[in-house]
CSV table of C-alpha atoms in Angstrom, one decimal:
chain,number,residue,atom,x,y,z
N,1,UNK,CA,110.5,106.4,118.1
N,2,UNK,CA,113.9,104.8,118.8
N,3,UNK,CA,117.5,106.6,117.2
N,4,UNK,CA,119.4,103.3,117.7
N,5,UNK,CA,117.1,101.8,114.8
N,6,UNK,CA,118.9,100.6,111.8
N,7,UNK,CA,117.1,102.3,108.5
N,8,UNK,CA,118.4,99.4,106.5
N,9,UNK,CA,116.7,96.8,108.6
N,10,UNK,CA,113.6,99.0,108.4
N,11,UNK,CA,114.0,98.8,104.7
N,12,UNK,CA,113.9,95.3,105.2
N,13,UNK,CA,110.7,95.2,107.5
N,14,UNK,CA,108.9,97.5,104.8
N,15,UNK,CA,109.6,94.9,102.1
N,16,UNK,CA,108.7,91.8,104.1
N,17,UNK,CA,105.3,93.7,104.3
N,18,UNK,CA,105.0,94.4,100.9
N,19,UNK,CA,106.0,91.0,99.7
N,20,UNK,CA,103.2,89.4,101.8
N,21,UNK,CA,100.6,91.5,100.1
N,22,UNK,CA,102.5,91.6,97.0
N,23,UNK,CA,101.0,88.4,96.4
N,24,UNK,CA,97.5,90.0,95.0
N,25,UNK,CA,99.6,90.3,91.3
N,26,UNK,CA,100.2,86.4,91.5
N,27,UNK,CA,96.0,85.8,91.3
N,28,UNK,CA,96.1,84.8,88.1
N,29,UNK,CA,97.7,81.4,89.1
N,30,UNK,CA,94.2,81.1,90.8
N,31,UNK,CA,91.7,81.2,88.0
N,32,UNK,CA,91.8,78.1,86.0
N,33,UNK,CA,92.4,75.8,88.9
N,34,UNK,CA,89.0,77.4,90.4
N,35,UNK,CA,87.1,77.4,87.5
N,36,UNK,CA,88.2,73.2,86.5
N,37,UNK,CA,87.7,72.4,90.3
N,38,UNK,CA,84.8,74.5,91.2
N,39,UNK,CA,82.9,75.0,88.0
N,40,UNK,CA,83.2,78.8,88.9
N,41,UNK,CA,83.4,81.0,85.6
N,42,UNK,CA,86.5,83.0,85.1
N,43,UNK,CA,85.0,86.5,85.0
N,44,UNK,CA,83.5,85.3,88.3
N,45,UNK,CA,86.7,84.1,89.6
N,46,UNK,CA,88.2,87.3,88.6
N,47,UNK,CA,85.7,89.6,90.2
N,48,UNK,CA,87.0,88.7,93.3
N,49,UNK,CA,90.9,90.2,92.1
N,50,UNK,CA,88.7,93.3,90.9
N,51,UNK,CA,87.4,93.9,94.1
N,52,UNK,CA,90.4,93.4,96.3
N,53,UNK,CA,92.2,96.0,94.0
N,54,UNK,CA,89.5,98.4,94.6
N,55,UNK,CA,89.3,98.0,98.1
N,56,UNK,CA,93.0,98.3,98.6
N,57,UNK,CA,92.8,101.6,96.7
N,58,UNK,CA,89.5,102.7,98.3
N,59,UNK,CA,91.1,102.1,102.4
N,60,UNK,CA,94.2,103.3,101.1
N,61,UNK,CA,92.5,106.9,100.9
N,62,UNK,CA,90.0,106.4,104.1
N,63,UNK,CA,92.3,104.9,106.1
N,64,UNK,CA,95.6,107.2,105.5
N,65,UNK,CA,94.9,108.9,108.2
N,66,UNK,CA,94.2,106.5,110.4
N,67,UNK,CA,97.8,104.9,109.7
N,68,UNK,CA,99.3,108.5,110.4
N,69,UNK,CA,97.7,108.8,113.8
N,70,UNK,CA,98.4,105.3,115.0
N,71,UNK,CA,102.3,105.0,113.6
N,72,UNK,CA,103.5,101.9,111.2
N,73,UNK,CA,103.8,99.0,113.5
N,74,UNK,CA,99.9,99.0,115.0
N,75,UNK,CA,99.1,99.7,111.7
N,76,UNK,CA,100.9,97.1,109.7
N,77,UNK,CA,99.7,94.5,112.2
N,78,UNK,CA,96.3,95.3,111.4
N,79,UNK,CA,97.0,94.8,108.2
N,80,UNK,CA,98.6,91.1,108.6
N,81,UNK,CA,95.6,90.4,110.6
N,82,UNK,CA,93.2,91.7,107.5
N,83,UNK,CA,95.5,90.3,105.0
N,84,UNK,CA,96.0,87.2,106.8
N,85,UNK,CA,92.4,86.6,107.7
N,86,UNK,CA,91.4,87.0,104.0
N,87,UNK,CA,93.8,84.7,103.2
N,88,UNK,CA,92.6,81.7,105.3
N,89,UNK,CA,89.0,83.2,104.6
N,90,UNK,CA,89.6,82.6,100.9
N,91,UNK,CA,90.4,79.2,101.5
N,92,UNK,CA,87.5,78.5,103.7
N,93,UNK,CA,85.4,79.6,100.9
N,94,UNK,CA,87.0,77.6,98.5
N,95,UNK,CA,86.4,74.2,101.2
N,96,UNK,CA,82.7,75.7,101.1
N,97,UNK,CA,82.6,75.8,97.8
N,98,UNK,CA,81.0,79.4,98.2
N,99,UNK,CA,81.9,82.0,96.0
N,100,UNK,CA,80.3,85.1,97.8
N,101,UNK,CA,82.0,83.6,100.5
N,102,UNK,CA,86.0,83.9,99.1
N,103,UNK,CA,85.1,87.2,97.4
N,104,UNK,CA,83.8,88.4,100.8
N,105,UNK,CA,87.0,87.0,102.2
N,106,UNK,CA,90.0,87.8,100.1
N,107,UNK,CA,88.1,90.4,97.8
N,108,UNK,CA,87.1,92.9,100.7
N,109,UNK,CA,88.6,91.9,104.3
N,110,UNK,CA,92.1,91.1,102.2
N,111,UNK,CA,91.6,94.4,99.8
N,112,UNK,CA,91.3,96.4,103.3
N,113,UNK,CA,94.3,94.8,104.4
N,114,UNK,CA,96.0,95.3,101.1
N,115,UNK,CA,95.7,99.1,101.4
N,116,UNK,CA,96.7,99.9,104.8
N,117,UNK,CA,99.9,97.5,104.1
N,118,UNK,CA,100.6,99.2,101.4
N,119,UNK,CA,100.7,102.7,102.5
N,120,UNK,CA,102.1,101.7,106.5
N,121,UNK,CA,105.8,101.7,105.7
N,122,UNK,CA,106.0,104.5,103.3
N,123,UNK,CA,105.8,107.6,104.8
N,124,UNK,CA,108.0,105.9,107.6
N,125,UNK,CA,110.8,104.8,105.1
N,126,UNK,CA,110.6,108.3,103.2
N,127,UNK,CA,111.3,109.9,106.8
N,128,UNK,CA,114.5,107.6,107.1
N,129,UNK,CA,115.9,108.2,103.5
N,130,UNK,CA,115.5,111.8,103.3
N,131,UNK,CA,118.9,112.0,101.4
N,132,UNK,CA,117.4,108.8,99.1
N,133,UNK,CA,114.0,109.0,98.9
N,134,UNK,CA,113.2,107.2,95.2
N,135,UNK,CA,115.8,104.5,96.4
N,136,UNK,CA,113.9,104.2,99.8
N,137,UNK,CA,110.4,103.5,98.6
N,138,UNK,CA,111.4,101.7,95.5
N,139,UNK,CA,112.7,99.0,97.8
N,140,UNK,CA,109.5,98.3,99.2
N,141,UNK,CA,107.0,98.4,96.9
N,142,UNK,CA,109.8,96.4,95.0
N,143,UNK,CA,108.8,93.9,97.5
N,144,UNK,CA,105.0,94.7,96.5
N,145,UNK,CA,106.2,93.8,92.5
N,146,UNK,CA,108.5,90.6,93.4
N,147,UNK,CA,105.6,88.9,95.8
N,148,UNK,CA,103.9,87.6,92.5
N,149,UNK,CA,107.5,86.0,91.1
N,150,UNK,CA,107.7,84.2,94.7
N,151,UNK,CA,103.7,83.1,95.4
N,152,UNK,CA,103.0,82.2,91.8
N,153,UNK,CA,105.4,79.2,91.9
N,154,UNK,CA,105.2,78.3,95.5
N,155,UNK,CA,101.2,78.7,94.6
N,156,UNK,CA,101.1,76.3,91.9
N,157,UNK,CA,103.4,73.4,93.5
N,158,UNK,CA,101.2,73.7,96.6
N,159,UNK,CA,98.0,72.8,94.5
N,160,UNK,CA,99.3,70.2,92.9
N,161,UNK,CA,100.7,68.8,96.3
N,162,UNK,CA,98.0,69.6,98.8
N,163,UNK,CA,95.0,71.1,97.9
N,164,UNK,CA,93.4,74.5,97.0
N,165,UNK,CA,92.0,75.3,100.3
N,166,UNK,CA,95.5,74.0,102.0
N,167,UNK,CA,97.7,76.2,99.9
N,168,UNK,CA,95.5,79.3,101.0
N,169,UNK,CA,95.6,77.8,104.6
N,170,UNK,CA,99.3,77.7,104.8
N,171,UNK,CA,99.7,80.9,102.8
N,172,UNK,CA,98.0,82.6,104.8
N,173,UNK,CA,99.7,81.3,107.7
N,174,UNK,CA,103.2,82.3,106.1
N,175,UNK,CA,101.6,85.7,105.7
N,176,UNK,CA,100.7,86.4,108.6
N,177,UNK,CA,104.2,85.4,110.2
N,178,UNK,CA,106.2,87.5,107.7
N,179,UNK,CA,104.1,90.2,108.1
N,180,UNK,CA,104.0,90.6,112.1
N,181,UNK,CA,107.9,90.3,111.9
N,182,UNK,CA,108.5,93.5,110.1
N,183,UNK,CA,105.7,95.4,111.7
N,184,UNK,CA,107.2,94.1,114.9
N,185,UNK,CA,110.6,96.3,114.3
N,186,UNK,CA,108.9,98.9,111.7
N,187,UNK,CA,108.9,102.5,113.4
N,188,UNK,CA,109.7,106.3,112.6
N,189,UNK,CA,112.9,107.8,113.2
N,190,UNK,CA,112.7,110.8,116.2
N,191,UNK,CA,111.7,114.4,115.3
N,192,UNK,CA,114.5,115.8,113.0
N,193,UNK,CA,116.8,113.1,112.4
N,194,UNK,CA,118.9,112.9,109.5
N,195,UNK,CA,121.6,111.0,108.3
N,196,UNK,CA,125.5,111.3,108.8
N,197,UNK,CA,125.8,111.6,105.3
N,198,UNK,CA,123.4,114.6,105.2
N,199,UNK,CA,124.9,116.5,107.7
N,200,UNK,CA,128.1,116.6,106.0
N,201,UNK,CA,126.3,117.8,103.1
N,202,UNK,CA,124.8,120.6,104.9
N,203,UNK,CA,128.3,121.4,106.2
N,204,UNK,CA,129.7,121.6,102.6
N,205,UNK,CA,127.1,124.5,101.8
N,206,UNK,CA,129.4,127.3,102.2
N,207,UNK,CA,131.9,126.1,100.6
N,208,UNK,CA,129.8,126.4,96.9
N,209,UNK,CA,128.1,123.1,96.7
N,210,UNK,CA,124.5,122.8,96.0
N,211,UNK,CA,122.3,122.8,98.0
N,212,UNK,CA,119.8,120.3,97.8
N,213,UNK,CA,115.9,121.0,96.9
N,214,UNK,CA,113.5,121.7,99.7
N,215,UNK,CA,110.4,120.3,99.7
N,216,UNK,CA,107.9,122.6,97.6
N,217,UNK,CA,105.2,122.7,100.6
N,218,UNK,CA,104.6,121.1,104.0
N,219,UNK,CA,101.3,120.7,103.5
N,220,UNK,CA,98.3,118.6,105.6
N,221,UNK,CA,96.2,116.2,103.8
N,222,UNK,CA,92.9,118.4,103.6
N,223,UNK,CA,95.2,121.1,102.0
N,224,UNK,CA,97.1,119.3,99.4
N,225,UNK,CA,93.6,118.6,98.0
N,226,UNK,CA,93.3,122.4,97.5
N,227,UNK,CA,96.0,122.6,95.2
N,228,UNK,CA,96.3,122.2,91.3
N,229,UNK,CA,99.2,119.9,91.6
N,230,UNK,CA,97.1,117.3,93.3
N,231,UNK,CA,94.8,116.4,90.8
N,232,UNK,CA,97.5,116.5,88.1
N,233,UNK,CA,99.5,114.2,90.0
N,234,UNK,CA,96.0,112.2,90.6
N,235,UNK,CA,95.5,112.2,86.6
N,236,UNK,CA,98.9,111.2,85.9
N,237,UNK,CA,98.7,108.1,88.5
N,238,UNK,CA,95.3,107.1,86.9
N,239,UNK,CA,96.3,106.9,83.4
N,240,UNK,CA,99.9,105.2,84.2
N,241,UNK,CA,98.2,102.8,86.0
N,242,UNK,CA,95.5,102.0,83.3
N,243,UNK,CA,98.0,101.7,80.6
N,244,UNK,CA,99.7,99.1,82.8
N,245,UNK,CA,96.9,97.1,84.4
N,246,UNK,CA,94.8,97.4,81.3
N,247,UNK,CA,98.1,95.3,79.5
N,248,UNK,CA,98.3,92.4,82.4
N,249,UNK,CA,94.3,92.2,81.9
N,250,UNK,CA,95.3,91.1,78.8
N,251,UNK,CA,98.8,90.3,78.0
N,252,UNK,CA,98.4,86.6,77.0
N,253,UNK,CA,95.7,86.7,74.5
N,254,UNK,CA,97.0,89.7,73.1
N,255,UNK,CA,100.3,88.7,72.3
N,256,UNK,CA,99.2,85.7,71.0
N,257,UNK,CA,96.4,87.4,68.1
N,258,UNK,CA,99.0,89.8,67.3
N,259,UNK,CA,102.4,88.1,67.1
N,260,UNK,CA,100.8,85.1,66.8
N,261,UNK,CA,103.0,83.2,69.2
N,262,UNK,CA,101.9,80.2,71.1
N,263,UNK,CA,100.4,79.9,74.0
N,264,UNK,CA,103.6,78.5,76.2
N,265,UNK,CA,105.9,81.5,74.6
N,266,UNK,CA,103.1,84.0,76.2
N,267,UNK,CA,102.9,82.4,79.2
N,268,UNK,CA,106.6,83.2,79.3
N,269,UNK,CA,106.2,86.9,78.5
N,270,UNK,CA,103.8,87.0,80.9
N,271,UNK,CA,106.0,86.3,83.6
N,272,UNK,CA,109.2,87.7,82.7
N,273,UNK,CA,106.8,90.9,82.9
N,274,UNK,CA,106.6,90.2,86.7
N,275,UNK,CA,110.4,90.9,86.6
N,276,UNK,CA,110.5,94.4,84.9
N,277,UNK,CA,107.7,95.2,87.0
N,278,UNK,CA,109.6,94.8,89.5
N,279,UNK,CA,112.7,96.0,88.0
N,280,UNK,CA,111.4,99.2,87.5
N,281,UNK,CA,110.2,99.9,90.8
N,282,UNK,CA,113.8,100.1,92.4
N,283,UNK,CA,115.6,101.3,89.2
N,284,UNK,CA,113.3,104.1,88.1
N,285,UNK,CA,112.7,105.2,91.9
N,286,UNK,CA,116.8,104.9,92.5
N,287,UNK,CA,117.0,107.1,89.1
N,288,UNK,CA,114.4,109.8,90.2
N,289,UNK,CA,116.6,110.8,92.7
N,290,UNK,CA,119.2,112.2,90.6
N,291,UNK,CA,117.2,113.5,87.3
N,292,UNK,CA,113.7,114.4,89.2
N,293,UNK,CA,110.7,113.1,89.7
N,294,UNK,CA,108.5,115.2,87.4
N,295,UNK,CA,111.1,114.6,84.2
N,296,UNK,CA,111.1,111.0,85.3
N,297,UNK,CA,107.2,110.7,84.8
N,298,UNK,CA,107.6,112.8,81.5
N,299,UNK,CA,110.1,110.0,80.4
N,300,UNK,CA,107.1,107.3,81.5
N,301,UNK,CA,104.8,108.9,79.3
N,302,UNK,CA,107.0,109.9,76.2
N,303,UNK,CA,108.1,106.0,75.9
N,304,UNK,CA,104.5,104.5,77.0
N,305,UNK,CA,103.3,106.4,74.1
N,306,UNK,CA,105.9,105.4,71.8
N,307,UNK,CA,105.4,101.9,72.5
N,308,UNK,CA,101.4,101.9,72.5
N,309,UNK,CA,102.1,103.2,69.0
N,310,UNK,CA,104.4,100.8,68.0
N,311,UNK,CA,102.6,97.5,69.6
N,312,UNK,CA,99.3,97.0,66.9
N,313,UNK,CA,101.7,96.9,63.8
N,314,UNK,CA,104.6,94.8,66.0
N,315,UNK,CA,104.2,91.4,64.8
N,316,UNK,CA,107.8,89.9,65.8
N,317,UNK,CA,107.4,88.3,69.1
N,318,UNK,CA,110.6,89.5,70.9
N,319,UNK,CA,109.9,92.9,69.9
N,320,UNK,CA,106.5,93.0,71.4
N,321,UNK,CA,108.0,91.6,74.3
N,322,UNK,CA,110.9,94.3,74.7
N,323,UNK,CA,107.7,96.8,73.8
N,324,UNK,CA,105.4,94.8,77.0
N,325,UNK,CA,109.0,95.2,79.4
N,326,UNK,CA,109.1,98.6,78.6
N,327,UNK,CA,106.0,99.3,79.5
N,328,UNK,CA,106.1,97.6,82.5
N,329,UNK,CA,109.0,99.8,84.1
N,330,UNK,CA,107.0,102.3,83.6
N,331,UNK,CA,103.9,100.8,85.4
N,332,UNK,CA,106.0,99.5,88.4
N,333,UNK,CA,108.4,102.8,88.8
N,334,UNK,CA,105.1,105.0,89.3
N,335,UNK,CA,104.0,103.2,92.1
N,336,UNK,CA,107.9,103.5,93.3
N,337,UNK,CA,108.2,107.2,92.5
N,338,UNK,CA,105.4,108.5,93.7
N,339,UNK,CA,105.9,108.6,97.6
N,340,UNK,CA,108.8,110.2,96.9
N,341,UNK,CA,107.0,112.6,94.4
N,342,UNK,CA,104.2,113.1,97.3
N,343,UNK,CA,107.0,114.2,100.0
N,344,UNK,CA,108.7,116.4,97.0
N,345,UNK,CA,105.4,118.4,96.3
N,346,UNK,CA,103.5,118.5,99.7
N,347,UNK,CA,106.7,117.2,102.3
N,348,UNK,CA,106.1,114.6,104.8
N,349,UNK,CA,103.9,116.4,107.2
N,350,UNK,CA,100.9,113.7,106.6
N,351,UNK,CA,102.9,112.1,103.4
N,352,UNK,CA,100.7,108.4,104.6
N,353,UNK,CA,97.1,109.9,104.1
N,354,UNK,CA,97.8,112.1,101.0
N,355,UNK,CA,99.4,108.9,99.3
N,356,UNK,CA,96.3,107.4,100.4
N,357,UNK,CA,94.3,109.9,98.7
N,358,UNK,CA,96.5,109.3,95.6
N,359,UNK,CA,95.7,105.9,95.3
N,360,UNK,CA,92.4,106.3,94.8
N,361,UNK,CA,93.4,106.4,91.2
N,362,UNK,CA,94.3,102.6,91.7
N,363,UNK,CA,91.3,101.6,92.8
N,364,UNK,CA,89.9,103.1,89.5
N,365,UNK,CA,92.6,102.7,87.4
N,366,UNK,CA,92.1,98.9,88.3
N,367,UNK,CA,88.3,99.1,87.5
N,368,UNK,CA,88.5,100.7,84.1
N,369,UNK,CA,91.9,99.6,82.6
N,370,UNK,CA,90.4,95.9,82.3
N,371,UNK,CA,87.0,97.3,81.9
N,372,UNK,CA,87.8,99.4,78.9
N,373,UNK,CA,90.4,96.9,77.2
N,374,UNK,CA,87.6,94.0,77.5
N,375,UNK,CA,84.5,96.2,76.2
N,376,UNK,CA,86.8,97.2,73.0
N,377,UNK,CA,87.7,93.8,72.3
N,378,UNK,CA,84.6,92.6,73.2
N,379,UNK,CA,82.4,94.9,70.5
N,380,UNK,CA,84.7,94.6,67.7
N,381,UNK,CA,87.0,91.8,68.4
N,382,UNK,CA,90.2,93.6,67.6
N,383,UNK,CA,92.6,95.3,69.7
N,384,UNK,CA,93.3,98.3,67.6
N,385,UNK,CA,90.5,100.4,69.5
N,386,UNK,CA,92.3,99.9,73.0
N,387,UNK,CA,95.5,100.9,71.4
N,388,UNK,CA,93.9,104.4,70.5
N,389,UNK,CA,91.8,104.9,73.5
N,390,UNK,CA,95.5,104.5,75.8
N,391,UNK,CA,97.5,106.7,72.8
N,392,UNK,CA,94.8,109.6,73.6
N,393,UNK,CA,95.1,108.9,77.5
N,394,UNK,CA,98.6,109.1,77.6
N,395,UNK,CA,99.2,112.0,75.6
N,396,UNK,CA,96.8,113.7,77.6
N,397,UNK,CA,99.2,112.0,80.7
N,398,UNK,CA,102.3,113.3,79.1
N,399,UNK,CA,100.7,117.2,78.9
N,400,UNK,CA,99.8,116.4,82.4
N,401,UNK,CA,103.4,115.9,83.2
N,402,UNK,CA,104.8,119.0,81.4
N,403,UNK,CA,102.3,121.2,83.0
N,404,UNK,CA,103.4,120.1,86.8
N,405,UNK,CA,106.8,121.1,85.4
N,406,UNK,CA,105.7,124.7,85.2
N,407,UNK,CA,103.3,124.4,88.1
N,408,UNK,CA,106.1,123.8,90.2
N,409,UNK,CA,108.4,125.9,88.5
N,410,UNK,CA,106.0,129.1,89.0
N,411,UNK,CA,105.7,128.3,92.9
N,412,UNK,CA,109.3,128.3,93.1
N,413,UNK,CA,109.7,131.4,91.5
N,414,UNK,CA,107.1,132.8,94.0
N,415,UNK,CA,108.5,131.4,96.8
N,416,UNK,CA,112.0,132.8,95.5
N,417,UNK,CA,110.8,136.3,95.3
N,418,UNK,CA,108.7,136.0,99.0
N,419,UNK,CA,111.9,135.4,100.4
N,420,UNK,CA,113.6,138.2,98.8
């Protein structure tokens, strides 16, 4: 643990990390080239992006802990080694021409390394940003958003110009470099550090200004699973993260039968959803900070729900594209918000294995948003069915929402009255 640190440049190692791995969301770039060159079927092809989402959310909850004991940097390099290897495992499997083998390789070892890089610089980055914690970890996992605007271009030129196993050979390769360099500088700040800016604040206390909001708990990992507020915040996470993945499953096809716009103007929507996924990791987190995390996720649901209404009877193309943006904020600022929201409700005691635990509701979230869209359409080749299944789900998120509200605001009153 090292004071003469620079947060900033640790910001900067966190989103090196998350960019590497960041490049999961560019798959899609992947499938047809696969399937013309290898004869491999989509749903096939795809299986292997299914199971590396599942694993990252599945080590993600094992493994927090294991992150929390070892620090950031060890833990970050095992993940570039994971990631990394997958990578060039991937592309091995490809040269093979073995499917079991690149599913194996980027759908398991790189899912592994997917969640322990995901999680490493988080609790690390919320400990040097007390005084801007939405900001802090909406800068990384901003990084986790952008990585599909940077590899899905670089991706595609690369096939075109080398090969399919070669562009996984020397993406890998780029991975693993990028990676090492920010776990390489990537650390916690000492016990009880805070900003300059912080310690003025505290200073200004007695003279009337407000004080800012404790933590609600500092809680362990095995006890924040004994609380209420948990498995709200679980519930929440799942169905946020369903609406969202459940509309990228998707987005292409969908927009074209309902707008009926071609298949180059969805391509385009498709992507320019890459950038408000990202857009709304670092503007929603950033905005948290000032109006709350809880009335930030009530503001998700209120205008998810909205939109979901609105999307089945939009037939003008922009429209259901400003409708698709919208949504996607929403889907990129909960992953931003909720370190942040994990610190606020439990503190930062084990913050790294409780977010861990939280994203367990990725891993199924990225299991059944796809799963449920594709049945639906499937069975009655509309899309009207998904559209009521997600109203129901995020109404039911949005009730969620309002009942942390009081959750929290009871323990505060309790805590206020303990303390006399």
């Amino acid at each position: 643990m090292q004071a003469n640190k620079n947060r900033w440049l640790i910001a900067v190692s966190a989103i090196a990390i998350h960019l590497s791995i960041g490049s999961v969301y560019a798959y899609s770039v992947y499938q047809n080239p696969l399937n013309e060159s290898l004869g491999w079927d989509i749903g096939a092809v795809t299986f292997a992006f299914t199971t590396a989402i599942f694993f990252l959310g599945m080590s993600a909850a094992f493994l927090g802990k294991f992150v929390e004991r070892n620090g950031p940097s060890k833990s970050a390099m095992i993940s570039a080694v994971l990631f990394g290897t997958g990578t060039l495992g991937a592309g091995f499997g490809i040269q093979m021409e073995s499917l079991p083998l690149f599913v194996l390789f980027y759908g398991v070892i790189g899912g592994v390394g997917l969640g322990i890089g995901y999680i490493s610089p988080v609790s690390t980055l919320v400990k040097w940003f007390p005084d801007r914690r939405g900001l802090a970890t909406g800068m990384a996992v901003l990084g986790f958003g952008a990585g599909s605007l940077i590899t899905s271009p670089v991706a595609e030129n690369l096939m075109g110009i080398i090969s399919i196993p070669a562009t996984f050979y020397t993406l890998g390769a780029a991975y693993l470099i990028l990676m090492f360099a920010g776990a390489s500088y990537i650390a916690p700040p000492p016990e009880g550090w805070e900003p300059a800016n912080m310690k003025k604040q505290k200073q200004k206390k007695q003279e009337g200004k407000k004080k800012k909001q404790e933590d609600l708990a500092q809680l362990n990992a095995r006890e924040s699973l004994q609380t209420f507020r948990f498995y709200l915040l679980w519930g929440m996470m799942f169905i946020n993260i369903s609406a969202g993945i459940m509309l990228l499953a998707v987005a292409s096809n969908m927009t074209q039968a309902i707008t009926g716009a071609s298949s180059a103007a969805a391509a385009t929507i498709v992507g320019i959803m890459g950038f408000f996924n990202g857009f709304g990791r670092i503007g929603w987190a950033s905005a948290s900070d000032y109006i709350g995390r809880t009335n930030t996720y009530m503001i998700f649901f209120a205008l998810q729900l909205g939109a979901f209404i609105l999307l089945p009877f939009t037939t003008n193309e922009v429209i259901f594209a400003i409708l698709l943006f919208i949504i996607m904020t929403c889907y990129g600022g909960g992953f931003a918000c909720l370190p942040a929201y994990i610190g606020d409700l439990f503190g930062t005691k084990q913050l790294g294995a409780i977010h861990g635990y939280t994203l367990t509701a990725w891993a199924m979230a990225g299991v059944f948003g796809p799963m449920a869209v594709s049945t639906i359409v499937g069975a009655t080749a509309d899309y009207t069915g998904a559209f009521v299944l997600f109203i129901f789900l995020l109404a039911i998120a949005l009730l969620m929402a309002i009942m942390m509200h009081f959750n929290i605001k009871r323990i505060r009153h309790q805590q206020q009255a303990t303390n006399g």
